[in-house]
Amino acid sequence: MLGVIVFAHGSRDPLWRQPVEAVARCIAQADPQARVACAYLELSEPDLPSAAAALIAGGATHLRVLPLFFGMGKHAREDLPVLMQQLAGQHPGVHCECLPTAGEDQRLVELLAQIALEKTPA
């Protein structure tokens, strides 16, 4: 069973989480069989290990992490690979996969360009 973790930086502001949680809801609606959770690097809960453990306890045998980072900065380049190695070590029977950062997906880049060029009602 697939478990998807929408992974973002985190913030003390609870409103900051809304778009992250919206992505998770869309994933769950698109695939009701998948288990979906949000996780945060810092300043918010749950963290990645906690979210992964909850999904695995719920039956997930394949974890896919979607990093909602637009750039390939230190968190995506250094912190996330370490966290993924730790997950794999803690859950050897579970396939752990990390997708490219959101900003590395050309479809997202093109969508943002379309949004910028759309005419808005006056």
JSON list of C-alpha atoms in Angstrom, two decimals:
[
{"chain": "A", "resi": 1, "resn": "MET", "atom": "CA", "xyz": [0.00, 0.00, 0.00]},
{"chain": "A", "resi": 2, "resn": "LEU", "atom": "CA", "xyz": [1.24, 3.45, -0.93]},
{"chain": "A", "resi": 3, "resn": "GLY", "atom": "CA", "xyz": [1.84, 6.09, 1.71]},
{"chain": "A", "resi": 4, "resn": "VAL", "atom": "CA", "xyz": [2.51, 9.64, 0.51]},
{"chain": "A", "resi": 5, "resn": "ILE", "atom": "CA", "xyz": [4.11, 12.25, 2.72]},
{"chain": "A", "resi": 6, "resn": "VAL", "atom": "CA", "xyz": [3.78, 15.87, 1.65]},
{"chain": "A", "resi": 7, "resn": "PHE", "atom": "CA", "xyz": [6.94, 17.31, 3.17]},
{"chain": "A", "resi": 8, "resn": "ALA", "atom": "CA", "xyz": [7.53, 21.02, 3.73]},
{"chain": "A", "resi": 9, "resn": "HIS", "atom": "CA", "xyz": [9.73, 23.30, 5.79]},
{"chain": "A", "resi": 10, "resn": "GLY", "atom": "CA", "xyz": [7.28, 24.26, 8.52]},
{"chain": "A", "resi": 11, "resn": "SER", "atom": "CA", "xyz": [6.28, 27.49, 10.25]},
{"chain": "A", "resi": 12, "resn": "ARG", "atom": "CA", "xyz": [4.99, 28.66, 13.61]},
{"chain": "A", "resi": 13, "resn": "ASP", "atom": "CA", "xyz": [2.07, 30.30, 11.78]},
{"chain": "A", "resi": 14, "resn": "PRO", "atom": "CA", "xyz": [-0.77, 27.75, 11.55]},
{"chain": "A", "resi": 15, "resn": "LEU", "atom": "CA", "xyz": [-2.13, 29.43, 8.39]},
{"chain": "A", "resi": 16, "resn": "TRP", "atom": "CA", "xyz": [1.13, 28.61, 6.61]},
{"chain": "A", "resi": 17, "resn": "ARG", "atom": "CA", "xyz": [0.17, 24.91, 6.66]},
{"chain": "A", "resi": 18, "resn": "GLN", "atom": "CA", "xyz": [-3.06, 25.36, 4.69]},
{"chain": "A", "resi": 19, "resn": "PRO", "atom": "CA", "xyz": [-1.60, 24.99, 1.18]},
{"chain": "A", "resi": 20, "resn": "VAL", "atom": "CA", "xyz": [0.47, 21.98, 2.28]},
{"chain": "A", "resi": 21, "resn": "GLU", "atom": "CA", "xyz": [-2.61, 20.31, 3.69]},
{"chain": "A", "resi": 22, "resn": "ALA", "atom": "CA", "xyz": [-4.55, 21.20, 0.53]},
{"chain": "A", "resi": 23, "resn": "VAL", "atom": "CA", "xyz": [-2.02, 19.25, -1.54]},
{"chain": "A", "resi": 24, "resn": "ALA", "atom": "CA", "xyz": [-2.43, 16.28, 0.81]},
{"chain": "A", "resi": 25, "resn": "ARG", "atom": "CA", "xyz": [-6.23, 16.44, 0.46]},
{"chain": "A", "resi": 26, "resn": "CYS", "atom": "CA", "xyz": [-5.94, 16.50, -3.33]},
{"chain": "A", "resi": 27, "resn": "ILE", "atom": "CA", "xyz": [-3.71, 13.43, -3.26]},
{"chain": "A", "resi": 28, "resn": "ALA", "atom": "CA", "xyz": [-6.15, 11.58, -1.02]},
{"chain": "A", "resi": 29, "resn": "GLN", "atom": "CA", "xyz": [-9.06, 12.50, -3.30]},
{"chain": "A", "resi": 30, "resn": "ALA", "atom": "CA", "xyz": [-7.15, 11.41, -6.41]},
{"chain": "A", "resi": 31, "resn": "ASP", "atom": "CA", "xyz": [-6.23, 8.03, -4.88]},
{"chain": "A", "resi": 32, "resn": "PRO", "atom": "CA", "xyz": [-8.49, 6.98, -2.01]},
{"chain": "A", "resi": 33, "resn": "GLN", "atom": "CA", "xyz": [-6.43, 3.80, -1.57]},
{"chain": "A", "resi": 34, "resn": "ALA", "atom": "CA", "xyz": [-3.28, 5.75, -0.71]},
{"chain": "A", "resi": 35, "resn": "ARG", "atom": "CA", "xyz": [-2.51, 6.84, 2.82]},
{"chain": "A", "resi": 36, "resn": "VAL", "atom": "CA", "xyz": [-1.50, 10.51, 2.94]},
{"chain": "A", "resi": 37, "resn": "ALA", "atom": "CA", "xyz": [0.14, 12.65, 5.63]},
{"chain": "A", "resi": 38, "resn": "CYS", "atom": "CA", "xyz": [1.92, 15.97, 5.94]},
{"chain": "A", "resi": 39, "resn": "ALA", "atom": "CA", "xyz": [5.30, 16.30, 7.62]},
{"chain": "A", "resi": 40, "resn": "TYR", "atom": "CA", "xyz": [7.56, 19.22, 8.39]},
{"chain": "A", "resi": 41, "resn": "LEU", "atom": "CA", "xyz": [11.28, 19.74, 8.71]},
{"chain": "A", "resi": 42, "resn": "GLU", "atom": "CA", "xyz": [10.99, 22.16, 11.62]},
{"chain": "A", "resi": 43, "resn": "LEU", "atom": "CA", "xyz": [8.69, 24.51, 13.51]},
{"chain": "A", "resi": 44, "resn": "SER", "atom": "CA", "xyz": [5.61, 22.32, 12.87]},
{"chain": "A", "resi": 45, "resn": "GLU", "atom": "CA", "xyz": [4.49, 18.80, 13.63]},
{"chain": "A", "resi": 46, "resn": "PRO", "atom": "CA", "xyz": [4.57, 16.01, 12.75]},
{"chain": "A", "resi": 47, "resn": "ASP", "atom": "CA", "xyz": [8.14, 15.53, 11.66]},
{"chain": "A", "resi": 48, "resn": "LEU", "atom": "CA", "xyz": [9.04, 13.12, 8.85]},
{"chain": "A", "resi": 49, "resn": "PRO", "atom": "CA", "xyz": [9.85, 10.10, 11.06]},
{"chain": "A", "resi": 50, "resn": "SER", "atom": "CA", "xyz": [6.55, 10.47, 12.96]},
{"chain": "A", "resi": 51, "resn": "ALA", "atom": "CA", "xyz": [4.46, 10.82, 9.81]},
{"chain": "A", "resi": 52, "resn": "ALA", "atom": "CA", "xyz": [6.21, 7.82, 8.24]},
{"chain": "A", "resi": 53, "resn": "ALA", "atom": "CA", "xyz": [5.66, 5.69, 11.34]},
{"chain": "A", "resi": 54, "resn": "ALA", "atom": "CA", "xyz": [1.95, 6.56, 11.38]},
{"chain": "A", "resi": 55, "resn": "LEU", "atom": "CA", "xyz": [1.53, 5.65, 7.71]},
{"chain": "A", "resi": 56, "resn": "ILE", "atom": "CA", "xyz": [3.41, 2.38, 8.18]},
{"chain": "A", "resi": 57, "resn": "ALA", "atom": "CA", "xyz": [1.29, 1.56, 11.22]},
{"chain": "A", "resi": 58, "resn": "GLY", "atom": "CA", "xyz": [-1.71, 2.15, 8.96]},
{"chain": "A", "resi": 59, "resn": "GLY", "atom": "CA", "xyz": [-0.47, -0.42, 6.46]},
{"chain": "A", "resi": 60, "resn": "ALA", "atom": "CA", "xyz": [1.78, 1.52, 4.08]},
{"chain": "A", "resi": 61, "resn": "THR", "atom": "CA", "xyz": [4.51, -0.65, 2.57]},
{"chain": "A", "resi": 62, "resn": "HIS", "atom": "CA", "xyz": [5.82, 1.96, 0.10]},
{"chain": "A", "resi": 63, "resn": "LEU", "atom": "CA", "xyz": [6.52, 5.53, 1.22]},
{"chain": "A", "resi": 64, "resn": "ARG", "atom": "CA", "xyz": [6.78, 8.31, -1.32]},
{"chain": "A", "resi": 65, "resn": "VAL", "atom": "CA", "xyz": [7.94, 11.71, -0.04]},
{"chain": "A", "resi": 66, "resn": "LEU", "atom": "CA", "xyz": [6.91, 14.79, -2.02]},
{"chain": "A", "resi": 67, "resn": "PRO", "atom": "CA", "xyz": [9.19, 17.69, -0.98]},
{"chain": "A", "resi": 68, "resn": "LEU", "atom": "CA", "xyz": [7.39, 21.01, -1.37]},
{"chain": "A", "resi": 69, "resn": "PHE", "atom": "CA", "xyz": [10.57, 23.00, -1.77]},
{"chain": "A", "resi": 70, "resn": "PHE", "atom": "CA", "xyz": [10.75, 25.26, -4.79]},
{"chain": "A", "resi": 71, "resn": "GLY", "atom": "CA", "xyz": [14.53, 25.44, -4.90]},
{"chain": "A", "resi": 72, "resn": "MET", "atom": "CA", "xyz": [17.19, 22.80, -4.43]},
{"chain": "A", "resi": 73, "resn": "GLY", "atom": "CA", "xyz": [18.61, 24.46, -1.30]},
{"chain": "A", "resi": 74, "resn": "LYS", "atom": "CA", "xyz": [20.39, 23.00, 1.70]},
{"chain": "A", "resi": 75, "resn": "HIS", "atom": "CA", "xyz": [17.29, 21.36, 3.14]},
{"chain": "A", "resi": 76, "resn": "ALA", "atom": "CA", "xyz": [16.55, 19.47, -0.08]},
{"chain": "A", "resi": 77, "resn": "ARG", "atom": "CA", "xyz": [20.20, 18.80, -0.94]},
{"chain": "A", "resi": 78, "resn": "GLU", "atom": "CA", "xyz": [21.54, 17.83, 2.49]},
{"chain": "A", "resi": 79, "resn": "ASP", "atom": "CA", "xyz": [18.89, 17.43, 5.19]},
{"chain": "A", "resi": 80, "resn": "LEU", "atom": "CA", "xyz": [16.29, 15.45, 3.27]},
{"chain": "A", "resi": 81, "resn": "PRO", "atom": "CA", "xyz": [18.67, 12.74, 1.98]},
{"chain": "A", "resi": 82, "resn": "VAL", "atom": "CA", "xyz": [19.85, 12.12, 5.55]},
{"chain": "A", "resi": 83, "resn": "LEU", "atom": "CA", "xyz": [16.25, 11.84, 6.75]},
{"chain": "A", "resi": 84, "resn": "MET", "atom": "CA", "xyz": [15.45, 9.43, 3.91]},
{"chain": "A", "resi": 85, "resn": "GLN", "atom": "CA", "xyz": [18.44, 7.23, 4.82]},
{"chain": "A", "resi": 86, "resn": "GLN", "atom": "CA", "xyz": [17.26, 7.18, 8.42]},
{"chain": "A", "resi": 87, "resn": "LEU", "atom": "CA", "xyz": [13.74, 6.20, 7.35]},
{"chain": "A", "resi": 88, "resn": "ALA", "atom": "CA", "xyz": [15.07, 3.34, 5.25]},
{"chain": "A", "resi": 89, "resn": "GLY", "atom": "CA", "xyz": [17.20, 2.15, 8.17]},
{"chain": "A", "resi": 90, "resn": "GLN", "atom": "CA", "xyz": [14.32, 2.34, 10.64]},
{"chain": "A", "resi": 91, "resn": "HIS", "atom": "CA", "xyz": [11.86, 0.57, 8.31]},
{"chain": "A", "resi": 92, "resn": "PRO", "atom": "CA", "xyz": [13.86, -1.98, 6.28]},
{"chain": "A", "resi": 93, "resn": "GLY", "atom": "CA", "xyz": [10.75, -3.74, 4.96]},
{"chain": "A", "resi": 94, "resn": "VAL", "atom": "CA", "xyz": [9.31, -0.54, 3.51]},
{"chain": "A", "resi": 95, "resn": "HIS", "atom": "CA", "xyz": [10.32, 0.91, 0.15]},
{"chain": "A", "resi": 96, "resn": "CYS", "atom": "CA", "xyz": [11.17, 4.59, 0.76]},
{"chain": "A", "resi": 97, "resn": "GLU", "atom": "CA", "xyz": [11.22, 6.90, -2.24]},
{"chain": "A", "resi": 98, "resn": "CYS", "atom": "CA", "xyz": [11.89, 10.63, -2.40]},
{"chain": "A", "resi": 99, "resn": "LEU", "atom": "CA", "xyz": [10.52, 12.55, -5.36]},
{"chain": "A", "resi": 100, "resn": "PRO", "atom": "CA", "xyz": [12.34, 15.57, -6.79]},
{"chain": "A", "resi": 101, "resn": "THR", "atom": "CA", "xyz": [11.51, 18.91, -5.18]},
{"chain": "A", "resi": 102, "resn": "ALA", "atom": "CA", "xyz": [8.37, 20.57, -6.47]},
{"chain": "A", "resi": 103, "resn": "GLY", "atom": "CA", "xyz": [10.40, 23.31, -8.16]},
{"chain": "A", "resi": 104, "resn": "GLU", "atom": "CA", "xyz": [12.32, 20.76, -10.21]},
{"chain": "A", "resi": 105, "resn": "ASP", "atom": "CA", "xyz": [9.13, 19.59, -11.95]},
{"chain": "A", "resi": 106, "resn": "GLN", "atom": "CA", "xyz": [8.87, 21.33, -15.31]},
{"chain": "A", "resi": 107, "resn": "ARG", "atom": "CA", "xyz": [5.06, 21.00, -15.21]},
{"chain": "A", "resi": 108, "resn": "LEU", "atom": "CA", "xyz": [4.93, 23.16, -12.10]},
{"chain": "A", "resi": 109, "resn": "VAL", "atom": "CA", "xyz": [7.29, 25.72, -13.61]},
{"chain": "A", "resi": 110, "resn": "GLU", "atom": "CA", "xyz": [5.10, 25.94, -16.71]},
{"chain": "A", "resi": 111, "resn": "LEU", "atom": "CA", "xyz": [1.91, 26.19, -14.64]},
{"chain": "A", "resi": 112, "resn": "LEU", "atom": "CA", "xyz": [3.36, 29.09, -12.65]},
{"chain": "A", "resi": 113, "resn": "ALA", "atom": "CA", "xyz": [4.29, 30.83, -15.91]},
{"chain": "A", "resi": 114, "resn": "GLN", "atom": "CA", "xyz": [0.71, 30.35, -17.16]},
{"chain": "A", "resi": 115, "resn": "ILE", "atom": "CA", "xyz": [-0.70, 31.77, -13.93]},
{"chain": "A", "resi": 116, "resn": "ALA", "atom": "CA", "xyz": [1.58, 34.81, -14.20]},
{"chain": "A", "resi": 117, "resn": "LEU", "atom": "CA", "xyz": [0.42, 35.50, -17.75]},
{"chain": "A", "resi": 118, "resn": "GLU", "atom": "CA", "xyz": [-3.31, 34.95, -17.25]},
{"chain": "A", "resi": 119, "resn": "LYS", "atom": "CA", "xyz": [-5.46, 38.00, -17.59]},
{"chain": "A", "resi": 120, "resn": "THR", "atom": "CA", "xyz": [-7.34, 38.76, -14.43]},
{"chain": "A", "resi": 121, "resn": "PRO", "atom": "CA", "xyz": [-10.84, 40.22, -14.43]},
{"chain": "A", "resi": 122, "resn": "ALA", "atom": "CA", "xyz": [-10.86, 43.99, -14.03]}
]
